[in-house]
Amino acid sequence: MTSKTDKEIVFSPGGNGAPPVEEEPLLPALDDMTPREIVVELDKYIVGQNAAKRAVAVALRNRVRRQKLPPEIAEDVLPKNILMIGPTGVGKTEIARRLARLAGCPFVKVEASKYTEVGYVGRDVESMVRDLVETSIDMVREEKLDEVADRAEQAAEERIMDLLLPPSPPPAAGTTETEAAAQREQTQRTREKLRAQLREGKLDQRMVDLEVRERSMPSFEIISNQGVEDMDVNMKDMFSNLSGLFGQQKKKRKMSVADAFEYLIQEEENKLLDMDQVTRVAVERAEQMGIIFIDEIDKVAGRESGHGPDVSREGVQRDILPIIEGTTVNTRYGMIRTDHILFIAAGAFHVSKPSDLIPELQGRLPIRVELQSLKEEDFIRILTEPKNALIKQYVALLETEGVKLNITEDAVAAIARFATSVNESTENIGARRLHTILEKVLDELSFEAPDLKKKNVKVDAAYVTKQLADIVKNQDLSRYIL
C-alpha cells in the first residue's frame, strides 16, 4: 500500500471508475455576469493569458450592453473584433470556445487557410456564415426538444400501450350500460398494470409490430466544385414538398418495445416541434450573438509572391473583409446579416506580422491581444488546476481498470520541466507538448493496467526521469518521439 506524503497529489475520480459528482453553484445569467466574473469562469479552464481573457470578457459584456440600448442606437453599435497573436498551444482557440459555451452563443471555428478567393477551386468564405447558422439551428432545436420532451414521452407511451393492448371493440348489440362500464373498467385496469410494467422495464424485450415511415427519396448526384451547401437551389428542400409522391409509405416492422419507444418519442418530438419558429429564433441568434473564430489568419497574411501556391492569399483577405465589415449572406434559411457577429481572428505570426494583413482588414480587428509563451510554472498549473486538467483525465481513465494512480508533486514538476526543455530545443508547440510527454510517461502503465496485481501505483519524479531521460538527451530522437 502506498503511503501518502505531504508532497503527494492524489487525483481520485471516484469509485467504480465514475467521475466525482461535484455540486456546482449555478452560474448567473449572462446578463448578470460582469467582465470580472467572466474572467473567473475562464480561469477554471485556461491558465494565464489574462490580457486575452479581459479582452473577450469586455467584448461579451458589450454585447449585453448593446441589447439594453434603444433599437436606433443599438443598430449602430458594432462589435469590436479581436485579433489574438501568439504561438500555437497557448490557449487562443480554447478561450474562444469556452467563451461561446459560457454565453450559450452559436460558435464556429474555421481555418483561414482552407479558403480560396472567388474563382479558385475550394471553399468560399461565405460558407463560414452558413456553418454558423447550421450550428445555431442545432442549438435552438435541442433547446426546443427539451421543452417538448415530457409531452413527447407521454404521447409515445400511449402509443406503445395501444400496441401492447389494442383498444377494446365497441360493445355488442344488447349489452347493457352496466356491462359496458365493467368492460371498460377491466380494460383500464389491465392497461394500468401494463403501464407499470412498461415503466419498470419489464416489457423492454417484448416484440411488437410498429408502423414506420419509409422515406425513399429519389437518388441523384450533383457534381460541382462548390459544396452542396453553396448551391442556390437546395435540392432536398425542393423535393420535400413532393414527399407524397416519392415516399412516406408506411411499412410494418417488428422491433422490441424499448426500440419502438425510442422511435415513437422521436416521431412525437418532430410532430411537436415548430421548425419555422426554430429557424426564426436560430437566425436571429446567429445574427445577434454568433461568434466566428478564424484561426490561422497569419497563413493568409503577407504580400503576393506572384507564383506558387500563395497566389490567392491577398484575395482571401479581400473576400473575408466584407464578411467582417458587415454584409448579407444567402443561406438555405434566408438572408443573414453579419454586422453584429463577433469575429475573433488568431494566428501565430511567426513568419508574417499583423501589419502584413491588408489595411482594411487590420482596421476591422481593432482589439489586439498578444498571448504569452507558456513557462514551466504555467505547465505545472495546466497539469493540475483546470477542471479538465490532463492528469485528472489520465487518472480517471486508469480508474476504469481499477488502478488508483497517485502522482506526486515532484513528478508533475518533472513533466513540466521536460516539456519546457523539449519546447526550447525543438519546435515550441506550447501546452500540446504535455500530451506527448504524458503519453510517453504513462505508456507502460496504460498497456499493463488490466493485468496489474498491485492496483495502487505511485508515479514520482524518478519514474518520470526513467521514462524520458534517454529520449530527451538524444536530440534527434526527441524530435520524432516527443
Coordinates of C-alpha atoms in Angstrom, one line a residue:
M1 CA 0.0 0.0 0.0
T2 CA 1.5 3.4 -0.9
S3 CA 1.8 5.8 1.9
K4 CA 0.7 9.4 1.2
T5 CA 3.3 12.0 1.9
D6 CA 2.8 15.7 2.2
K7 CA 4.1 16.1 -1.4
E8 CA 1.8 13.6 -3.0
I9 CA -1.1 14.7 -5.0
V10 CA -4.0 12.2 -5.3
F11 CA -6.4 12.8 -8.1
S12 CA -9.2 10.4 -7.4
P13 CA -12.1 10.5 -9.8
G14 CA -14.4 8.5 -7.5
G15 CA -15.2 4.9 -7.1
N16 CA -16.0 2.3 -9.8
G17 CA -14.4 4.5 -12.5
A18 CA -17.1 7.1 -12.2
P19 CA -16.0 10.8 -12.1
P20 CA -16.9 12.6 -8.9
V21 CA -20.2 14.4 -8.8
E22 CA -19.4 17.9 -7.8
E23 CA -22.1 20.2 -6.6
E24 CA -21.5 23.4 -8.6
P25 CA -23.3 26.6 -7.9
L26 CA -25.4 27.6 -10.8
L27 CA -23.9 30.3 -12.9
P28 CA -25.6 33.7 -13.1
A29 CA -27.3 34.5 -16.3
L30 CA -25.0 36.1 -18.9
D31 CA -26.8 39.5 -18.4
D32 CA -25.7 39.5 -14.8
M33 CA -22.1 38.4 -15.3
T34 CA -19.5 41.2 -15.0
P35 CA -16.3 41.1 -17.1
R36 CA -14.5 40.1 -13.8
E37 CA -16.9 37.1 -13.3
I38 CA -16.5 36.0 -17.0
V39 CA -12.7 36.0 -16.4
V40 CA -13.1 33.9 -13.3
E41 CA -15.1 31.3 -15.2
L42 CA -12.5 31.2 -18.0
D43 CA -9.8 30.8 -15.3
K44 CA -11.3 27.4 -14.5
Y45 CA -10.2 26.0 -17.8
I46 CA -7.4 28.2 -19.1
V47 CA -4.2 29.1 -17.3
G48 CA -2.7 32.6 -17.6
Q49 CA -3.3 34.8 -20.6
N50 CA -5.1 37.4 -18.6
A51 CA -5.0 40.1 -21.3
A52 CA -6.8 37.9 -23.8
K53 CA -9.4 36.9 -21.2
R54 CA -10.1 40.5 -20.3
A55 CA -10.5 41.4 -24.0
V56 CA -13.0 38.7 -24.7
A57 CA -14.9 39.4 -21.4
V58 CA -15.3 43.0 -22.4
A59 CA -16.4 42.1 -25.9
L60 CA -19.0 39.7 -24.4
R61 CA -20.2 42.3 -21.9
N62 CA -20.5 44.9 -24.6
R63 CA -23.0 42.6 -26.4
V64 CA -25.2 42.6 -23.3
R65 CA -24.9 46.4 -23.0
R66 CA -25.9 46.8 -26.6
Q67 CA -29.0 44.7 -26.2
K68 CA -30.2 47.2 -23.5
L69 CA -29.8 50.2 -25.8
P70 CA -32.7 51.7 -27.8
P71 CA -33.0 50.0 -31.2
E72 CA -31.9 53.0 -33.2
I73 CA -28.7 53.3 -31.2
A74 CA -28.1 49.5 -30.9
E75 CA -28.1 49.2 -34.7
D76 CA -25.0 51.4 -35.0
V77 CA -23.0 49.8 -32.2
L78 CA -20.9 47.2 -33.9
P79 CA -18.9 44.5 -32.1
K80 CA -15.2 45.2 -31.5
N81 CA -13.5 42.3 -33.3
I82 CA -10.4 40.8 -31.7
L83 CA -7.0 39.7 -33.2
M84 CA -5.2 37.2 -30.9
I85 CA -1.4 36.9 -31.6
G86 CA 0.6 34.1 -30.0
P87 CA 2.4 30.8 -30.7
T88 CA 0.5 27.6 -31.0
G89 CA -0.7 25.8 -28.0
V90 CA -1.1 28.8 -25.6
G91 CA -4.9 28.8 -25.5
K92 CA -6.2 31.0 -28.3
T93 CA -8.8 28.6 -29.5
E94 CA -9.8 27.4 -26.1
I95 CA -10.5 30.9 -24.9
A96 CA -12.9 31.5 -27.8
R97 CA -14.6 28.1 -27.4
R98 CA -15.1 28.4 -23.6
L99 CA -16.4 31.9 -24.1
A100 CA -19.0 30.7 -26.6
R101 CA -20.1 27.9 -24.2
L102 CA -20.3 30.3 -21.3
A103 CA -22.5 32.7 -23.3
G104 CA -24.6 30.0 -25.0
C105 CA -23.8 31.6 -28.3
P106 CA -23.6 29.9 -31.7
F107 CA -19.9 29.3 -32.3
V108 CA -17.9 28.1 -35.2
K109 CA -14.2 27.7 -35.7
V110 CA -12.7 27.9 -39.2
E111 CA -9.2 27.9 -40.6
A112 CA -8.4 30.8 -42.9
S113 CA -6.0 28.6 -44.9
K114 CA -8.9 26.4 -46.1
Y115 CA -10.5 29.2 -48.1
T116 CA -9.6 30.4 -51.6
E117 CA -10.7 33.6 -53.3
V118 CA -13.6 33.5 -55.7
G119 CA -12.6 31.9 -59.0
Y120 CA -10.4 29.2 -57.5
V121 CA -11.5 25.7 -56.6
G122 CA -12.1 25.4 -52.8
R123 CA -14.3 26.7 -50.1
D124 CA -15.9 30.1 -50.4
V125 CA -15.5 32.4 -47.3
E126 CA -19.3 32.8 -47.1
S127 CA -19.6 29.2 -46.0
M128 CA -18.3 30.1 -42.6
V129 CA -21.6 32.1 -42.1
R130 CA -23.6 29.2 -43.3
D131 CA -21.8 26.9 -40.9
L132 CA -22.7 29.3 -38.1
V133 CA -26.4 29.3 -39.0
E134 CA -26.4 25.5 -39.0
T135 CA -24.8 25.4 -35.6
S136 CA -27.4 27.9 -34.3
I137 CA -30.2 25.8 -35.8
D138 CA -28.9 22.7 -34.0
M139 CA -28.6 24.6 -30.7
V140 CA -32.2 26.0 -30.8
R141 CA -33.6 22.7 -32.0
E142 CA -32.0 20.9 -28.9
E143 CA -33.5 23.6 -26.6
K144 CA -37.0 23.2 -28.1
L145 CA -36.7 19.4 -28.0
D146 CA -36.0 19.7 -24.2
E147 CA -39.2 21.7 -23.8
V148 CA -41.4 19.2 -25.6
A149 CA -39.6 16.1 -24.3
D150 CA -42.1 15.3 -21.5
R151 CA -45.1 15.7 -23.7
A152 CA -43.5 13.6 -26.5
E153 CA -42.7 10.8 -24.0
Q154 CA -46.3 10.7 -22.7
A155 CA -47.7 10.5 -26.2
A156 CA -45.2 7.8 -27.2
E157 CA -46.2 5.8 -24.0
E158 CA -49.8 6.0 -25.0
R159 CA -49.0 4.7 -28.5
I160 CA -46.9 1.9 -27.0
M161 CA -49.9 1.0 -24.8
D162 CA -52.1 0.9 -27.8
L163 CA -49.7 -1.6 -29.5
L164 CA -49.5 -3.8 -26.4
L165 CA -53.2 -3.6 -25.6
P166 CA -55.3 -2.6 -28.6
P167 CA -58.5 -0.6 -27.8
S168 CA -61.5 -2.8 -27.0
P169 CA -64.1 -3.3 -29.7
P170 CA -67.4 -1.4 -29.3
P171 CA -69.9 -3.3 -27.1
A172 CA -72.0 -5.9 -28.9
A173 CA -75.7 -5.2 -29.5
G174 CA -77.8 -5.9 -26.5
T175 CA -75.0 -5.2 -24.0
T176 CA -76.3 -3.2 -21.0
E177 CA -74.6 0.1 -19.9
T178 CA -73.5 -1.6 -16.7
E179 CA -71.8 -4.5 -18.6
A180 CA -70.1 -2.0 -20.9
A181 CA -68.9 0.1 -18.0
A182 CA -67.5 -3.0 -16.3
Q183 CA -65.7 -4.0 -19.5
R184 CA -64.2 -0.5 -19.8
E185 CA -63.0 -0.6 -16.2
Q186 CA -61.5 -4.0 -16.7
T187 CA -59.6 -2.8 -19.8
Q188 CA -58.4 0.3 -17.9
R189 CA -57.1 -1.9 -15.0
T190 CA -55.2 -4.1 -17.4
R191 CA -53.8 -1.1 -19.2
E192 CA -52.5 0.4 -16.0
K193 CA -50.8 -2.8 -15.0
L194 CA -49.1 -2.9 -18.4
R195 CA -48.1 0.7 -18.0
A196 CA -46.5 0.0 -14.6
Q197 CA -44.6 -3.0 -16.1
L198 CA -43.5 -0.8 -19.1
R199 CA -42.1 1.9 -16.8
E200 CA -40.2 -0.7 -14.8
G201 CA -38.6 -2.0 -18.0
K202 CA -40.2 -5.5 -17.7
L203 CA -41.6 -5.3 -21.2
D204 CA -38.5 -3.9 -23.0
Q205 CA -37.7 -7.2 -24.8
R206 CA -41.3 -8.0 -25.9
M207 CA -41.6 -7.7 -29.7
V208 CA -44.3 -5.5 -31.3
D209 CA -45.2 -4.6 -34.9
L210 CA -44.7 -0.9 -35.4
E211 CA -45.7 1.0 -38.5
V212 CA -42.7 3.1 -39.6
R213 CA -42.3 5.6 -42.4
E214 CA -40.1 4.6 -45.2
R215 CA -38.7 7.7 -46.7
S216 CA -37.4 6.9 -50.2
M217 CA -36.0 10.0 -51.8
P218 CA -35.0 9.8 -55.5
S219 CA -31.3 9.3 -55.8
F220 CA -29.2 11.7 -57.9
E221 CA -25.8 13.1 -57.9
I222 CA -24.6 16.7 -58.5
I223 CA -21.1 17.4 -59.4
S224 CA -19.9 20.8 -58.5
N225 CA -16.6 22.4 -57.5
Q226 CA -18.5 24.1 -54.7
G227 CA -20.1 22.3 -51.7
V228 CA -23.8 21.4 -51.9
E229 CA -24.3 24.0 -49.2
D230 CA -23.2 26.7 -51.6
M231 CA -25.8 26.0 -54.3
D232 CA -28.5 28.5 -54.6
V233 CA -31.1 25.7 -55.1
N234 CA -31.3 23.3 -52.2
M235 CA -32.5 20.0 -53.9
K236 CA -33.5 18.5 -50.6
D237 CA -35.9 21.3 -49.9
M238 CA -37.2 21.2 -53.5
F239 CA -38.3 17.6 -53.1
S240 CA -39.6 17.8 -49.6
N241 CA -42.9 19.1 -50.9
L242 CA -43.2 16.0 -53.2
S243 CA -42.9 13.6 -50.3
G244 CA -46.4 12.3 -51.0
L245 CA -45.2 11.3 -54.5
F246 CA -41.8 9.9 -53.6
G247 CA -42.2 8.3 -50.2
Q248 CA -43.9 8.4 -46.9
Q249 CA -45.1 4.8 -47.5
K250 CA -45.7 3.1 -44.2
K251 CA -44.2 -0.3 -43.5
K252 CA -44.7 -2.6 -40.6
R253 CA -41.5 -3.6 -38.8
K254 CA -41.0 -5.9 -35.9
M255 CA -39.0 -4.4 -33.1
S256 CA -38.6 -4.6 -29.3
V257 CA -40.7 -2.4 -27.1
A258 CA -37.6 -0.5 -26.0
D259 CA -36.6 0.3 -29.6
A260 CA -40.2 1.1 -30.6
F261 CA -40.5 3.5 -27.6
E262 CA -37.4 5.4 -28.7
Y263 CA -38.6 5.6 -32.3
L264 CA -42.0 6.9 -31.2
I265 CA -40.5 9.5 -28.9
Q266 CA -38.5 10.9 -31.8
E267 CA -41.6 10.9 -34.0
E268 CA -43.7 12.7 -31.4
E269 CA -41.0 15.2 -30.8
N270 CA -40.9 16.0 -34.5
K271 CA -44.6 16.5 -34.5
L272 CA -44.5 18.9 -31.6
L273 CA -41.5 20.8 -32.9
D274 CA -42.3 24.0 -34.8
M275 CA -39.4 24.2 -37.3
D276 CA -40.5 27.6 -38.5
Q277 CA -40.1 29.0 -35.1
V278 CA -36.8 27.2 -34.6
T279 CA -35.4 28.7 -37.8
R280 CA -36.6 32.2 -36.9
V281 CA -35.0 32.1 -33.4
A282 CA -31.8 30.5 -34.7
V283 CA -31.3 33.0 -37.5
E284 CA -31.8 35.9 -35.1
R285 CA -29.4 34.3 -32.6
A286 CA -26.7 33.8 -35.2
E287 CA -27.0 37.4 -36.4
Q288 CA -27.1 39.0 -32.9
M289 CA -24.9 36.6 -30.8
G290 CA -22.9 34.5 -33.2
I291 CA -19.1 34.1 -32.7
I292 CA -16.8 33.1 -35.6
F293 CA -13.3 32.2 -34.7
I294 CA -10.9 32.5 -37.7
D295 CA -7.8 30.6 -36.9
E296 CA -4.5 30.6 -38.9
I297 CA -5.2 34.2 -40.1
D298 CA -1.4 34.6 -40.4
K299 CA -1.3 32.0 -43.1
V300 CA -3.1 34.3 -45.5
A301 CA -1.1 37.4 -44.5
G302 CA 1.9 38.6 -46.5
R303 CA 2.2 40.1 -49.9
E304 CA 1.9 38.1 -53.1
S305 CA 4.9 36.4 -54.4
G306 CA 3.5 36.2 -57.9
H307 CA 4.0 32.5 -58.2
G308 CA 3.4 29.2 -56.4
P309 CA 0.6 28.3 -54.0
D310 CA 0.4 31.7 -52.4
V311 CA -1.3 33.2 -55.5
S312 CA -4.7 33.8 -53.7
R313 CA -3.6 34.9 -50.2
E314 CA -4.5 38.5 -50.5
G315 CA -7.6 37.5 -52.4
V316 CA -8.8 35.5 -49.4
Q317 CA -8.3 38.6 -47.2
R318 CA -10.3 40.7 -49.6
D319 CA -13.1 38.1 -49.5
I320 CA -13.1 37.9 -45.7
L321 CA -13.2 41.7 -45.4
P322 CA -16.9 42.2 -46.4
I323 CA -17.9 39.4 -44.1
I324 CA -16.3 41.1 -41.1
E325 CA -17.3 44.6 -42.2
G326 CA -20.9 43.5 -42.4
T327 CA -22.7 42.1 -45.4
T328 CA -25.6 39.8 -46.3
V329 CA -25.1 36.1 -47.0
N330 CA -27.6 33.9 -48.7
T331 CA -28.2 30.6 -46.8
R332 CA -30.8 27.9 -47.0
Y333 CA -32.6 29.6 -44.1
G334 CA -32.8 33.0 -45.7
M335 CA -30.5 36.0 -45.8
I336 CA -28.2 36.5 -42.8
R337 CA -26.6 39.8 -41.9
T338 CA -23.1 39.6 -40.5
D339 CA -22.9 43.2 -39.0
H340 CA -23.2 42.1 -35.4
I341 CA -21.4 38.8 -35.5
L342 CA -18.3 38.9 -33.3
F343 CA -15.1 37.8 -35.2
I344 CA -12.1 36.6 -33.3
A345 CA -9.1 36.1 -35.5
A346 CA -5.9 34.3 -34.3
G347 CA -2.5 33.5 -35.6
A348 CA 1.0 32.7 -34.5
F349 CA 2.6 35.3 -36.8
H350 CA 6.0 33.6 -36.8
V351 CA 6.8 34.5 -40.3
S352 CA 4.4 37.3 -41.1
K353 CA 3.3 40.2 -39.0
P354 CA -0.2 41.7 -38.3
S355 CA 0.9 44.7 -40.4
D356 CA 1.1 42.3 -43.4
L357 CA -2.6 42.0 -43.4
I358 CA -4.3 44.4 -45.9
P359 CA -5.0 47.7 -44.1
E360 CA -8.8 47.4 -44.4
L361 CA -8.8 44.1 -42.6
Q362 CA -6.4 45.4 -39.9
G363 CA -8.9 48.2 -39.3
R364 CA -11.7 45.7 -38.7
L365 CA -9.8 43.9 -36.0
P366 CA -9.3 46.9 -33.6
I367 CA -8.5 44.9 -30.4
R368 CA -5.1 43.3 -30.5
V369 CA -4.1 40.9 -27.8
E370 CA -0.7 39.1 -27.5
L371 CA -0.7 35.8 -25.8
Q372 CA 2.5 34.8 -23.9
S373 CA 4.5 31.7 -24.4
L374 CA 4.0 29.2 -21.6
K375 CA 6.7 28.7 -19.0
E376 CA 7.5 25.8 -16.7
E377 CA 5.3 27.1 -13.8
D378 CA 2.4 27.5 -16.3
F379 CA 2.7 23.9 -17.3
I380 CA 2.5 22.8 -13.6
R381 CA -0.7 24.7 -13.3
I382 CA -2.1 23.4 -16.6
L383 CA -1.4 19.8 -15.4
T384 CA -3.2 20.2 -12.1
E385 CA -5.5 23.3 -11.8
P386 CA -8.2 23.3 -14.6
K387 CA -11.4 21.4 -14.2
N388 CA -10.4 19.2 -17.1
A389 CA -6.7 19.0 -16.2
L390 CA -4.7 16.4 -18.1
I391 CA -3.6 14.5 -15.0
K392 CA -7.2 14.3 -13.9
Q393 CA -8.2 12.8 -17.2
Y394 CA -5.4 10.1 -17.1
V395 CA -6.3 9.2 -13.5
A396 CA -9.9 8.8 -14.5
L397 CA -9.1 6.6 -17.4
L398 CA -6.9 4.2 -15.3
E399 CA -9.5 4.2 -12.6
T400 CA -11.8 2.4 -15.0
E401 CA -9.3 -0.5 -14.8
G402 CA -9.3 -0.4 -11.0
V403 CA -5.9 1.2 -10.9
K404 CA -5.5 4.1 -8.4
L405 CA -2.8 6.4 -9.8
N406 CA -1.1 8.7 -7.3
I407 CA 1.1 11.4 -8.9
T408 CA 3.5 13.3 -6.7
E409 CA 4.2 17.0 -6.9
D410 CA 7.8 16.3 -7.9
A411 CA 6.5 14.1 -10.8
V412 CA 4.3 17.0 -12.0
A413 CA 7.3 19.3 -11.8
A414 CA 9.5 16.9 -13.7
I415 CA 6.9 16.5 -16.5
A416 CA 6.7 20.3 -16.8
R417 CA 10.5 20.6 -16.8
F418 CA 10.8 18.1 -19.6
A419 CA 8.0 19.7 -21.6
T420 CA 9.8 23.1 -21.3
S421 CA 13.1 21.6 -22.3
V422 CA 11.7 19.9 -25.4
N423 CA 9.8 23.0 -26.5
E424 CA 13.0 25.1 -26.2
S425 CA 15.2 22.6 -28.1
T426 CA 12.7 21.7 -30.9
E427 CA 9.5 23.5 -32.1
N428 CA 7.6 25.3 -29.4
I429 CA 4.1 23.8 -29.5
G430 CA 3.0 25.1 -26.1
A431 CA 0.7 23.0 -23.9
R432 CA 0.2 20.4 -26.6
R433 CA 3.7 19.1 -25.7
L434 CA 2.2 17.9 -22.4
H435 CA 0.1 15.4 -24.3
T436 CA 3.1 13.8 -25.9
I437 CA 5.2 13.8 -22.7
L438 CA 2.4 12.3 -20.6
E439 CA 1.6 9.6 -23.2
K440 CA 5.2 8.6 -23.1
V441 CA 5.4 8.6 -19.3
L442 CA 2.2 6.6 -18.8
D443 CA 2.6 4.4 -21.9
E444 CA 3.8 1.3 -20.0
L445 CA 1.2 1.8 -17.2
S446 CA -1.6 2.2 -19.7
F447 CA -0.6 -1.0 -21.5
E448 CA -0.2 -3.1 -18.3
A449 CA -3.1 -1.7 -16.4
P450 CA -5.6 -4.5 -16.8
D451 CA -3.1 -7.1 -15.7
L452 CA -1.5 -5.3 -12.8
K453 CA -1.7 -7.2 -9.5
K454 CA -0.8 -4.1 -7.5
K455 CA -3.6 -1.6 -8.1
N456 CA -2.1 1.3 -6.2
V457 CA 0.5 2.9 -8.4
K458 CA 2.7 5.8 -7.4
V459 CA 4.4 7.9 -10.1
D460 CA 7.2 10.1 -8.8
A461 CA 10.0 12.2 -10.4
A462 CA 12.3 9.2 -10.6
Y463 CA 9.8 7.3 -12.6
V464 CA 9.3 10.2 -15.0
T465 CA 13.0 10.6 -15.5
K466 CA 13.5 6.9 -16.1
Q467 CA 10.8 7.0 -18.8
L468 CA 12.0 10.2 -20.6
A469 CA 15.7 10.9 -19.8
D470 CA 17.2 8.9 -22.7
I471 CA 14.8 10.4 -25.3
V472 CA 15.3 14.0 -24.1
K473 CA 19.1 13.6 -24.2
N474 CA 19.0 12.4 -27.8
Q475 CA 18.0 15.5 -29.8
D476 CA 17.3 13.5 -33.0
L477 CA 15.2 11.0 -31.2
S478 CA 13.2 13.6 -29.2
R479 CA 12.3 15.4 -32.5
Y480 CA 10.5 12.3 -33.6
I481 CA 9.0 10.9 -30.3
L482 CA 8.3 14.0 -28.2

